[in-house]
Coordinates of C-alpha atoms in Angstrom, one line a residue:
M1 CA 60.7 -46.4 10.5
K2 CA 61.3 -44.4 7.3
I3 CA 60.7 -40.8 6.5
D4 CA 60.1 -39.8 2.9
Y5 CA 61.5 -36.3 2.5
Y6 CA 60.4 -33.8 -0.2
Y7 CA 62.2 -30.7 -0.6
S8 CA 63.6 -27.8 -2.4
H9 CA 67.1 -26.4 -2.0
V10 CA 65.9 -22.8 -2.0
S11 CA 63.4 -23.0 0.6
P12 CA 64.4 -21.3 3.9
W13 CA 61.9 -23.5 5.7
T14 CA 63.8 -26.6 4.3
F15 CA 67.2 -25.1 5.7
M16 CA 65.9 -24.5 8.9
G17 CA 64.6 -28.4 9.2
H18 CA 67.0 -30.3 7.5
Q19 CA 69.6 -31.3 10.2
R20 CA 66.9 -31.2 12.9
L21 CA 65.3 -34.2 10.6
R22 CA 68.6 -35.8 10.2
D23 CA 69.2 -35.7 13.8
L24 CA 65.7 -37.0 14.5
A25 CA 66.4 -40.0 12.1
I26 CA 69.3 -40.5 14.1
K27 CA 67.8 -40.7 17.8
Y28 CA 64.9 -42.8 16.5
D29 CA 66.9 -44.9 14.2
A30 CA 64.8 -43.8 11.0
K31 CA 65.8 -44.1 7.4
I32 CA 65.5 -40.9 5.6
D33 CA 64.6 -41.0 1.7
F34 CA 65.9 -37.9 0.4
V35 CA 63.7 -36.7 -2.5
P36 CA 65.1 -33.3 -4.0
V37 CA 62.3 -31.8 -6.2
T38 CA 61.6 -28.4 -8.2
L39 CA 58.6 -26.5 -7.0
A40 CA 58.2 -24.9 -10.1
K41 CA 56.3 -28.3 -11.3
I42 CA 54.7 -28.9 -7.8
F43 CA 53.0 -25.6 -7.3
P44 CA 50.9 -25.5 -10.5
V45 CA 49.2 -28.9 -10.0
S46 CA 49.0 -28.1 -6.0
G47 CA 47.7 -24.5 -5.9
G48 CA 51.0 -22.9 -4.6
I49 CA 51.8 -19.9 -5.9
P50 CA 55.5 -18.6 -6.3
L51 CA 56.8 -15.9 -3.7
G52 CA 56.6 -13.0 -5.9
K53 CA 52.9 -13.6 -7.1
R54 CA 51.6 -13.9 -3.5
A55 CA 49.5 -11.1 -2.0
P56 CA 51.7 -8.4 -0.1
Q57 CA 50.0 -9.5 3.5
R58 CA 51.1 -12.9 3.0
Q59 CA 54.8 -11.5 2.1
V60 CA 54.8 -9.5 5.0
Y61 CA 54.1 -12.2 7.2
R62 CA 56.4 -14.7 5.7
M63 CA 59.4 -12.0 6.7
W64 CA 57.8 -12.1 10.2
E65 CA 58.1 -15.7 10.3
L66 CA 61.4 -15.7 8.8
K67 CA 62.7 -13.7 11.7
R68 CA 61.1 -15.5 14.6
W69 CA 62.1 -19.1 13.6
P70 CA 65.7 -18.8 13.2
A71 CA 65.8 -16.9 16.6
A72 CA 63.6 -19.7 18.2
L73 CA 66.3 -22.1 16.6
G74 CA 69.4 -20.5 17.4
L75 CA 70.3 -20.6 13.7
K76 CA 72.2 -18.0 11.7
I77 CA 70.2 -17.2 8.3
N78 CA 70.1 -14.5 5.7
I79 CA 66.2 -13.8 5.3
E80 CA 67.1 -12.0 2.2
P81 CA 70.1 -13.4 0.5
R82 CA 71.3 -12.0 -2.5
H83 CA 70.7 -15.1 -4.6
F84 CA 67.2 -15.7 -4.1
P85 CA 65.0 -16.9 -5.7
V86 CA 66.6 -19.1 -8.0
D87 CA 65.9 -22.3 -9.9
D88 CA 66.2 -25.3 -7.7
G89 CA 66.3 -27.5 -10.5
P90 CA 70.0 -27.6 -11.2
S91 CA 70.8 -28.6 -7.4
A92 CA 68.1 -31.0 -7.3
K93 CA 69.2 -32.7 -10.5
I94 CA 72.7 -33.4 -9.0
A95 CA 71.6 -34.4 -5.6
G96 CA 69.2 -37.0 -7.3
L97 CA 71.8 -38.5 -9.4
V98 CA 74.4 -38.6 -6.4
K99 CA 71.4 -40.8 -4.8
K100 CA 70.5 -42.7 -7.9
H101 CA 74.2 -43.6 -8.0
G102 CA 73.9 -44.8 -4.1
G103 CA 75.7 -41.8 -2.5
D104 CA 74.1 -40.1 0.9
I105 CA 72.5 -36.9 -0.2
G106 CA 71.9 -35.5 3.6
G107 CA 75.3 -33.7 3.5
L108 CA 75.3 -32.3 0.2
S109 CA 71.7 -31.0 0.5
L110 CA 72.9 -29.2 3.5
G111 CA 75.6 -27.6 1.6
F112 CA 73.4 -26.4 -1.4
L113 CA 70.9 -25.0 1.4
S114 CA 73.6 -23.2 3.4
A115 CA 75.1 -21.6 0.4
V116 CA 71.5 -19.9 -0.5
W117 CA 70.6 -18.9 3.2
Q118 CA 74.0 -18.3 5.1
E119 CA 77.0 -17.8 2.6
E120 CA 75.5 -15.6 0.0
R121 CA 76.2 -18.4 -3.1
D122 CA 74.3 -18.9 -6.2
I123 CA 73.3 -22.4 -6.3
T124 CA 72.6 -22.2 -10.1
D125 CA 76.1 -21.1 -11.0
P126 CA 78.2 -24.1 -12.3
D127 CA 81.5 -23.4 -10.3
T128 CA 79.5 -23.1 -7.3
L129 CA 77.6 -26.2 -8.0
I130 CA 80.6 -28.2 -8.6
A131 CA 82.6 -26.9 -5.5
I132 CA 79.7 -27.7 -3.0
T133 CA 79.6 -31.3 -4.4
N134 CA 83.3 -31.6 -4.4
Y135 CA 83.3 -30.6 -0.8
S136 CA 80.6 -33.1 0.1
G137 CA 82.9 -35.7 -1.4
F138 CA 81.7 -36.4 -4.8
D139 CA 82.8 -35.7 -8.3
G140 CA 81.3 -32.4 -8.9
Q141 CA 82.5 -32.0 -12.5
A142 CA 80.9 -35.3 -13.7
L143 CA 77.9 -34.6 -11.6
Y144 CA 77.4 -31.3 -13.0
E145 CA 77.8 -32.5 -16.8
E146 CA 75.7 -35.5 -16.0
S147 CA 72.7 -33.2 -14.5
L148 CA 73.0 -31.4 -18.0
S149 CA 72.3 -34.6 -19.7
E150 CA 68.7 -36.5 -20.3
A151 CA 69.8 -38.5 -17.0
G152 CA 69.7 -35.3 -15.0
E153 CA 66.2 -34.3 -16.6
K154 CA 65.0 -37.8 -15.9
V155 CA 65.9 -38.0 -12.3
L156 CA 64.4 -34.7 -11.6
Q157 CA 61.1 -35.4 -13.2
E158 CA 61.0 -38.9 -11.7
N159 CA 61.4 -37.2 -8.2
T160 CA 58.9 -34.4 -9.0
Q161 CA 56.3 -36.8 -10.2
R162 CA 56.8 -38.8 -7.1
A163 CA 56.1 -35.8 -5.1
I164 CA 53.0 -35.2 -7.0
D165 CA 51.7 -38.4 -6.8
A166 CA 52.3 -38.2 -3.0
D167 CA 50.0 -35.1 -2.7
V168 CA 53.0 -33.1 -1.8
Y169 CA 52.3 -29.4 -2.1
G170 CA 55.3 -27.4 -0.5
S171 CA 58.7 -27.8 1.0
P172 CA 59.8 -29.1 3.2
F173 CA 57.4 -32.2 3.2
Y174 CA 57.8 -35.3 5.2
I175 CA 55.7 -38.6 4.9
V176 CA 56.0 -41.2 7.6
D177 CA 54.1 -44.4 7.4
G178 CA 51.4 -42.6 5.2
E179 CA 50.8 -39.7 7.5
P180 CA 51.9 -36.2 6.1
F181 CA 53.6 -33.5 7.7
W182 CA 54.3 -30.1 6.0
G183 CA 56.8 -27.8 7.3
Q184 CA 59.8 -27.5 9.5
D185 CA 57.2 -26.4 12.2
R186 CA 55.6 -30.0 12.1
L187 CA 59.0 -31.5 13.1
D188 CA 57.8 -31.9 16.8
L189 CA 54.9 -33.7 15.7
L190 CA 56.7 -35.8 13.3
E191 CA 59.1 -36.7 16.6
R192 CA 55.7 -38.1 18.3
K193 CA 54.8 -40.4 15.4
L194 CA 58.9 -41.3 15.4
A195 CA 58.4 -42.1 19.0
G196 CA 55.4 -44.1 18.9

C-alpha cells in the first residue's frame, strides 16, 4: 500500500509521528510518498489559523497536549523551542528537491524536525540547513543554492498545491487508499487500515 504523507517540518505533531510512520511502513511493507509543504499556503484556503492568532484557550490546551503526548510516547521534546515558529518553506524546498532528484527524504526530514523540537536549531538558517542536509548524505550547499532558485520555489508550490487539491488542512496528514487521517494521534487507526 502507499501512504501519501503531507507534513511541515515545524509541526511538533509531525515530529511525534514521523518515525512511527516510517516504522509502520516497514512493518506493513507500505511505501511512503513524502510531500513536504508549507502551512502558510494551506491554512488560508482550509480555514486554518496560525498558532499566534488562535484563541487563548486553544493555545492553553495545545500546551497540555504537548506535555501529554511526548510523555505517552516516551519521546524527548522541547515544547517551547527557541526557534519556533519559523518559516517551514526553506526546509520543505530542500527536501522536495532531494525527492525530485530521486533521494529518500525520510531521514532528512527527521533531521529538520529534530533540529527544531530537540536541538534548539534554526531551520531557516542557511548553515543549519546545509549541515543537516550534508549529515543526511546529500550535497547541502548545492541543494541550498538550488532551493533559492526558481526550481526550489516550483517544487514547494507543486507539493503545497497537491496538498490543497487533496483537501489537506494540517500537519501531519496521511492518505491511504483515498482515506484521510489527520494528526499523529490517528496513527493507530492508520495502522488498522494498513493491516486490512
